[in-house]
mmCIF file of C-alpha atoms in Angstrom:
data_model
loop_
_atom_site.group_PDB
_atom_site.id
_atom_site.type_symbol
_atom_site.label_atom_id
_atom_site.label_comp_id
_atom_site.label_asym_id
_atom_site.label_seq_id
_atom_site.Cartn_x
_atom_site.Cartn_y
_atom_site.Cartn_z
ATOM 1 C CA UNK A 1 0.000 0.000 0.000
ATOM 2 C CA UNK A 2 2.686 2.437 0.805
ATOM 3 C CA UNK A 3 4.428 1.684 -2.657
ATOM 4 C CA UNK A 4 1.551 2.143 -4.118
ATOM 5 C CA UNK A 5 0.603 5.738 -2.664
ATOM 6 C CA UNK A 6 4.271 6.597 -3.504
ATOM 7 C CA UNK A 7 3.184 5.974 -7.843
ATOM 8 C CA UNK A 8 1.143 8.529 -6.892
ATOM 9 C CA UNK A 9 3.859 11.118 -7.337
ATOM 10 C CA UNK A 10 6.541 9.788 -8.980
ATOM 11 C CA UNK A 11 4.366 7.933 -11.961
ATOM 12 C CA UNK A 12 7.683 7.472 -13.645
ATOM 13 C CA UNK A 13 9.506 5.787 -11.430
ATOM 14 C CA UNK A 14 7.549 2.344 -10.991
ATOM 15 C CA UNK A 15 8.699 -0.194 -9.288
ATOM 16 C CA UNK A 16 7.931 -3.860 -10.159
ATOM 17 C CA UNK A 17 7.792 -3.137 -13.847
ATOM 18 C CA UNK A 18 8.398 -6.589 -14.851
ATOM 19 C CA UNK A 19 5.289 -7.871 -12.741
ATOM 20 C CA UNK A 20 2.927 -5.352 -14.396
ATOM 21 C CA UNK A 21 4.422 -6.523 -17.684
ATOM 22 C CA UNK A 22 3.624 -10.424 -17.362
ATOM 23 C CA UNK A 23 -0.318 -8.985 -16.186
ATOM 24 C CA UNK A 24 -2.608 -7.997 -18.806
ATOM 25 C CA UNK A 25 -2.264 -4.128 -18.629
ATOM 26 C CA UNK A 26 -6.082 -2.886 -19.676
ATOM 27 C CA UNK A 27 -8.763 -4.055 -18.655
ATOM 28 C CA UNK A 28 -12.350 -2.948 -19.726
ATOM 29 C CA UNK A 29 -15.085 -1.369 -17.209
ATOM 30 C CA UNK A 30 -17.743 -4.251 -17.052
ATOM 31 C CA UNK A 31 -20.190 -2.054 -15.096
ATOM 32 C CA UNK A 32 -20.338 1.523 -13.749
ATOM 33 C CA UNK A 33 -19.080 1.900 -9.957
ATOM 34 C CA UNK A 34 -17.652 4.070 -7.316
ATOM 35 C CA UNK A 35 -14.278 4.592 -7.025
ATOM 36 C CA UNK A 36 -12.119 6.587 -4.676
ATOM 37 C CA UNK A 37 -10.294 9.242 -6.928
ATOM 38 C CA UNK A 38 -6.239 9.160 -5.905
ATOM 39 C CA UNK A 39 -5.250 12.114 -8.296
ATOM 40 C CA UNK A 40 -2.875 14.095 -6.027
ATOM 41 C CA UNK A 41 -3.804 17.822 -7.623
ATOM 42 C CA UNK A 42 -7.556 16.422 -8.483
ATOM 43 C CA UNK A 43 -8.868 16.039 -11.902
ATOM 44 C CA UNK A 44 -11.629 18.153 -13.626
ATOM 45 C CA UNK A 45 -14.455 16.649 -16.045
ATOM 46 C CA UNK A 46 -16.147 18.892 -17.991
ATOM 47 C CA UNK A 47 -18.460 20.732 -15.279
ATOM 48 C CA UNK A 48 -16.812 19.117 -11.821
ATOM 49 C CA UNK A 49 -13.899 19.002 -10.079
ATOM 50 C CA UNK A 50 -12.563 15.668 -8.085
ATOM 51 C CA UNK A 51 -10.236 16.556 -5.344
ATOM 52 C CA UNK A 52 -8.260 13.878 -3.986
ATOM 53 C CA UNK A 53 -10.116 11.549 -2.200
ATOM 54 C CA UNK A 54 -13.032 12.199 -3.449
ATOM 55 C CA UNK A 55 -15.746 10.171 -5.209
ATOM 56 C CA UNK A 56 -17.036 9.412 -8.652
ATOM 57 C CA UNK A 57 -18.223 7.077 -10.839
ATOM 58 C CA UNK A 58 -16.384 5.042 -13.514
ATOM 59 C CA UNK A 59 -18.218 3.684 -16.688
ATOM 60 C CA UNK A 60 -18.796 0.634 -18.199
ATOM 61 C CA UNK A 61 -16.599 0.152 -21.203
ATOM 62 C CA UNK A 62 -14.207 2.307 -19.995
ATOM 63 C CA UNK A 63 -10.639 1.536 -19.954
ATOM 64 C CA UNK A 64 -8.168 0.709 -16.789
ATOM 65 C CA UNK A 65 -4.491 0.593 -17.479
ATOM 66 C CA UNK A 66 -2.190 -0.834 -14.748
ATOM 67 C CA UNK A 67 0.090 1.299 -13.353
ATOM 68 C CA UNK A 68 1.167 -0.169 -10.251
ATOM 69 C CA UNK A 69 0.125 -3.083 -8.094
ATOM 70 C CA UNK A 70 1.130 -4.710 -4.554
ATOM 71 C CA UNK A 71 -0.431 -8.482 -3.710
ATOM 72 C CA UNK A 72 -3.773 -6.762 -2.484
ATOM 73 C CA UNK A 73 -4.502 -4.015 -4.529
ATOM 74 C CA UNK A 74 -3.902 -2.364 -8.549
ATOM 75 C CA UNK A 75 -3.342 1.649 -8.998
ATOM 76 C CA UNK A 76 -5.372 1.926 -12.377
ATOM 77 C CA UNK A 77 -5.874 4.812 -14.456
ATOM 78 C CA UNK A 78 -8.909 5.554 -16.141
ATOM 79 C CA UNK A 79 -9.997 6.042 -20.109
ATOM 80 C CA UNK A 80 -13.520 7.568 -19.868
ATOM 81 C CA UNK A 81 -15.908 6.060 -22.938
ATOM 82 C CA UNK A 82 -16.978 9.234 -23.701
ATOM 83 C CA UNK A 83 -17.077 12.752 -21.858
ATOM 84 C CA UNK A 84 -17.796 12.654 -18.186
ATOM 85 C CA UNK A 85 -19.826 15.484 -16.777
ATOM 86 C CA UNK A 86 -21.696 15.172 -13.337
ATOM 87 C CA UNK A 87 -20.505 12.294 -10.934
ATOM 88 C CA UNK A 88 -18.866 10.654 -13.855
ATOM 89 C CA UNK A 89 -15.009 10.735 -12.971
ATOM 90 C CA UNK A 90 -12.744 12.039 -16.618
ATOM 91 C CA UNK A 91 -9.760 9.948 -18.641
ATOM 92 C CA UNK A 92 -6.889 10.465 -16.369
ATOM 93 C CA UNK A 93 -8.432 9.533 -13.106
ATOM 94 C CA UNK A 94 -6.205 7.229 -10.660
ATOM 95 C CA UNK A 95 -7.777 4.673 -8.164
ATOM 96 C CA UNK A 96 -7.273 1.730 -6.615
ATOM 97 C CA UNK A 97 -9.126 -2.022 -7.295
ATOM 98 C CA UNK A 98 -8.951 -5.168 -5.170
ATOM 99 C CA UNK A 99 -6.488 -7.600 -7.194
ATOM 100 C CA UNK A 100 -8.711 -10.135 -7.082
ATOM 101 C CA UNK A 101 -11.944 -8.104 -9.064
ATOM 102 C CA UNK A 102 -9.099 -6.464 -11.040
ATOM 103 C CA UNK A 103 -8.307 -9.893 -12.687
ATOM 104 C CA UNK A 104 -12.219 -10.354 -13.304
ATOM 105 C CA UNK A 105 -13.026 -7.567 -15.255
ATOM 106 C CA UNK A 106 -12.086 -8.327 -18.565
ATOM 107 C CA UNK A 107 -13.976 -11.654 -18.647
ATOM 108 C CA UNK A 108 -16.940 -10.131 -17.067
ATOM 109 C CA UNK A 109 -16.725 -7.216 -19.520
ATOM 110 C CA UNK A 110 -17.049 -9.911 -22.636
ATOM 111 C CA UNK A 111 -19.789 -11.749 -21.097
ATOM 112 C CA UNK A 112 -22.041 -8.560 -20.878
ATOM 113 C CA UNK A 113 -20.641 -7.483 -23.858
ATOM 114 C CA UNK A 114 -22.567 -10.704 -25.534
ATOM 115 C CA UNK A 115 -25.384 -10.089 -23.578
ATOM 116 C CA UNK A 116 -25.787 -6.786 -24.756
ATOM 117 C CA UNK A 117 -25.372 -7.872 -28.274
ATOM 118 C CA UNK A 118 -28.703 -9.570 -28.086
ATOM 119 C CA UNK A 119 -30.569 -7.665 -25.925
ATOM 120 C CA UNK A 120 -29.356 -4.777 -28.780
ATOM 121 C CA UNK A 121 -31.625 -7.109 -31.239
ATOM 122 C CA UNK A 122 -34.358 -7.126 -28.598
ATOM 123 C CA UNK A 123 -34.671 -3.563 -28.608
ATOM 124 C CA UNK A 124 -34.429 -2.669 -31.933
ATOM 125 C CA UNK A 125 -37.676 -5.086 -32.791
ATOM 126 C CA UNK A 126 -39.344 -3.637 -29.701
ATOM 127 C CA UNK A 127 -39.041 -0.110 -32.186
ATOM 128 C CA UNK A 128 -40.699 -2.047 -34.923
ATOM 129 C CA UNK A 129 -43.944 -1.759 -32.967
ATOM 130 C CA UNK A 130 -46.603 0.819 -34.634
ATOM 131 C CA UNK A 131 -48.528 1.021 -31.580
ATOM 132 C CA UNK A 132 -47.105 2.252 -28.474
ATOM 133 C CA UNK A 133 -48.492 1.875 -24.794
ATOM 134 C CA UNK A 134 -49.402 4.367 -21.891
ATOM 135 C CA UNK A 135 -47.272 7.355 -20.824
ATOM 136 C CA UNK A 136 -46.488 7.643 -17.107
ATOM 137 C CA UNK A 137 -44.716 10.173 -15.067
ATOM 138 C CA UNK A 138 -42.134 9.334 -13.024
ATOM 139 C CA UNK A 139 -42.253 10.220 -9.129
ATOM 140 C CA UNK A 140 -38.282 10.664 -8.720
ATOM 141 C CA UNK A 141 -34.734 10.986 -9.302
ATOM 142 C CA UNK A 142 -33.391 7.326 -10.349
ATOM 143 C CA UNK A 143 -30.464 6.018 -12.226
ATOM 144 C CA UNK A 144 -31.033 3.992 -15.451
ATOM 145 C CA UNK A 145 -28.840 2.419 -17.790
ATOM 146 C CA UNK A 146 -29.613 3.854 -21.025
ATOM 147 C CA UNK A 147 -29.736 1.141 -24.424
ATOM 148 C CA UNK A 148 -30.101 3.577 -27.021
ATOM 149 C CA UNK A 149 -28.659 1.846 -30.301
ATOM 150 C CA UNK A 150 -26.627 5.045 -31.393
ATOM 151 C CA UNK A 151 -24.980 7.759 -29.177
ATOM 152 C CA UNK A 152 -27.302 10.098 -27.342
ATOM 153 C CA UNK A 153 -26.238 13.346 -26.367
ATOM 154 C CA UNK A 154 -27.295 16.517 -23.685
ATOM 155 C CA UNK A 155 -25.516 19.811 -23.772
ATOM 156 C CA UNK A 156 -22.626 17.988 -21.242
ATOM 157 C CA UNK A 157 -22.319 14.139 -21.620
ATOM 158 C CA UNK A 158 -22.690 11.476 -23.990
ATOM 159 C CA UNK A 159 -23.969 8.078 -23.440
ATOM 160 C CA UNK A 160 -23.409 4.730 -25.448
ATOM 161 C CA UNK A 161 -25.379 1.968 -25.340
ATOM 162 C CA UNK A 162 -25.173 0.636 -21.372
ATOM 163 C CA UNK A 163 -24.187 4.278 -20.349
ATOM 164 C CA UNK A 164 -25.646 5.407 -16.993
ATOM 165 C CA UNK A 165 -27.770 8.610 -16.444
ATOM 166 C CA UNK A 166 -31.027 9.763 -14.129
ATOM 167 C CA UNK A 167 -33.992 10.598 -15.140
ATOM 168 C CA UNK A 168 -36.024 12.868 -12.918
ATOM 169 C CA UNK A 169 -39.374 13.614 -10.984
ATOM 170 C CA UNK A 170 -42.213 14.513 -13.485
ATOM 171 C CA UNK A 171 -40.107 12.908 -16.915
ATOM 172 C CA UNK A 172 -42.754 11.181 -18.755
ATOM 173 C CA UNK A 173 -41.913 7.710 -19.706
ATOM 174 C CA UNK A 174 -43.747 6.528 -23.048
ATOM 175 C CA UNK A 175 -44.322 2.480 -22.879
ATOM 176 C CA UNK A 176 -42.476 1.336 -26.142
ATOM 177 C CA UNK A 177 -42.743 -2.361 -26.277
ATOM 178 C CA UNK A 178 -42.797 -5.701 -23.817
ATOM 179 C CA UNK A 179 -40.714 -8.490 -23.035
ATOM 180 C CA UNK A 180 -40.422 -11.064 -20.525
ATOM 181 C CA UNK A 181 -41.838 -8.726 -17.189
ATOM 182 C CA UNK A 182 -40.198 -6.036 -18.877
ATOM 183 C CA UNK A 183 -40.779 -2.886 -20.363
ATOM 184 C CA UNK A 184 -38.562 -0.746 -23.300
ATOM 185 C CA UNK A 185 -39.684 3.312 -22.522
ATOM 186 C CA UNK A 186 -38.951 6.068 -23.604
ATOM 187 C CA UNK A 187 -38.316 9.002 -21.338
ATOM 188 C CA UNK A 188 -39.281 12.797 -22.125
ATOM 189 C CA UNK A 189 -37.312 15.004 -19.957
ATOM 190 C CA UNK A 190 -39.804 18.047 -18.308
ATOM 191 C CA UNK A 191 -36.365 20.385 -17.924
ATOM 192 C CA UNK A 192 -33.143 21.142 -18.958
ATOM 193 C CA UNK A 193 -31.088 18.008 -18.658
ATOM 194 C CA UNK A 194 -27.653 18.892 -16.866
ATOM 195 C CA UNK A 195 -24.983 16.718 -15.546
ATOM 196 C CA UNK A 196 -26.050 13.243 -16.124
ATOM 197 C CA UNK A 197 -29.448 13.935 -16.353
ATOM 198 C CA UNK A 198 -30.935 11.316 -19.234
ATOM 199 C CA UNK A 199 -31.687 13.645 -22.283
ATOM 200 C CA UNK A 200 -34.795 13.421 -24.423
ATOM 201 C CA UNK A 201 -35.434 10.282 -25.871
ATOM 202 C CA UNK A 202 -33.328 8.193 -24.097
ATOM 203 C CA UNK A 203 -34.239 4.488 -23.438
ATOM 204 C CA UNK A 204 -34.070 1.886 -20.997
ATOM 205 C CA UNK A 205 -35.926 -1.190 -19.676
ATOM 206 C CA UNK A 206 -37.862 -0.806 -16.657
ATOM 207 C CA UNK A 207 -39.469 -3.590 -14.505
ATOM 208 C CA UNK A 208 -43.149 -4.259 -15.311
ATOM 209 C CA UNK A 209 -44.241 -4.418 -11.820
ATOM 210 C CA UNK A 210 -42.815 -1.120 -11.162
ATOM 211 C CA UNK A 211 -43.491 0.872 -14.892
ATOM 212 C CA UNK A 212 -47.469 -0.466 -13.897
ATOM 213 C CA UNK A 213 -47.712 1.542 -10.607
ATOM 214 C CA UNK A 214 -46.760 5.257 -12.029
ATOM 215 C CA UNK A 215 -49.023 7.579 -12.533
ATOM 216 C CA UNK A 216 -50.692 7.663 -15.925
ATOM 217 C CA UNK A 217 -49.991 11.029 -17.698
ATOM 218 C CA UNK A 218 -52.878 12.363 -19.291
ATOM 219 C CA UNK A 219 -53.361 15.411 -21.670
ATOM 220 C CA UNK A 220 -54.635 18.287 -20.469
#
């Protein structure tokens, strides 16, 4: 741990090259978490600034490269997916990852990866449907993992398919399709999205049993 904290600020000095060089050096994000952000001087995304210590999240698909490691633990640093903005931690931040779910990552990555691949399919034939369902209103902030099939984008942040973002208290969420106890929507966003905030038209799948208790939105 104490050789570790030492990369910190002398990131050209590493010790136990050799080691990192017989690990696999990057490793892809299989899921968006919290990490612990080690930067000594901070790092700034586009609208937020992580001091050290601090806490943001990283992204799935994003890239780790090793840059140091003890037996416990692996000083990474981070290759955002796309701009962060919000809670979303930029390319160039430095944590630390147990060893242990270090050396999972990449497998776990490739087996969502595949997943995603066909639920991909799912969703596009879900958009084949002429009719669509009821519109609700969601009753808070929530975070949602978006499956657009191209890039969305809000005036900060953009979000690939599996990308993370909130939607918020009074977005109306328009019932696209069904499948298996769940359902595709679509969310309309009732202000200016900032931050991560989910932009208009954004998608995700939402749990029937929950998507059925809303509150049905109704023209006035």
């Amino acid at each position: 741990m104490t050789k570790i904290l030492g990369t910190l600020t002398q990131l050209s000095k590493l010790e136990h090259q050799s080691a990192i060089q017989s690990r696999l050096n990057t490793v892809r994000v299989p899921a968006s978490q919290w990490v612990t952000v080690l930067n000594p001087d901070g790092i700034r995304s586009q609208n937020h600034t992580f001091r050290f210590h601090s806490h943001g999240i990283i992204e799935f698909g994003g890239g780790l490269t090793v840059l140091d490691q003890d037996e416990h633990q692996v000083l990474v640093r981070y290759e955002a997916p796309a701009p962060a903005a919000g809670t979303a931690v930029p390319s160039g931040t430095m944590f630390l990852l147990p060893l242990e779910e270090f050396d999972q990552m990449n497998a776990a990555y490739y087996r969502i990866k595949a997943d995603i691949a066909i639920e991909q399919a799912l969703v596009a034939n879900l958009l084949t449907a002429k009719e669509r369902g009821s519109i609700r209103i969601q009753p808070g902030s929530q975070r949602v993992d978006t499956c657009n099939l191209c890039t969305i984008r809000s005036k900060y942040s953009s979000y690939e398919y599996g990308a993370s973002a909130v939607i918020h208290a009074g977005d109306l969420l328009q019932e696209i399709g069904r499948h298996e106890g769940r359902v595709l929507v679509e969310c309309t966003t009732t202000t200016e999205p900032t931050g991560t905030s989910a932009p208009n038209g954004t998608l995700f799948f939402m749990e029937e049993s929950v998507f059925d208790t809303l509150e049905l939105h109704t023209e006035n």
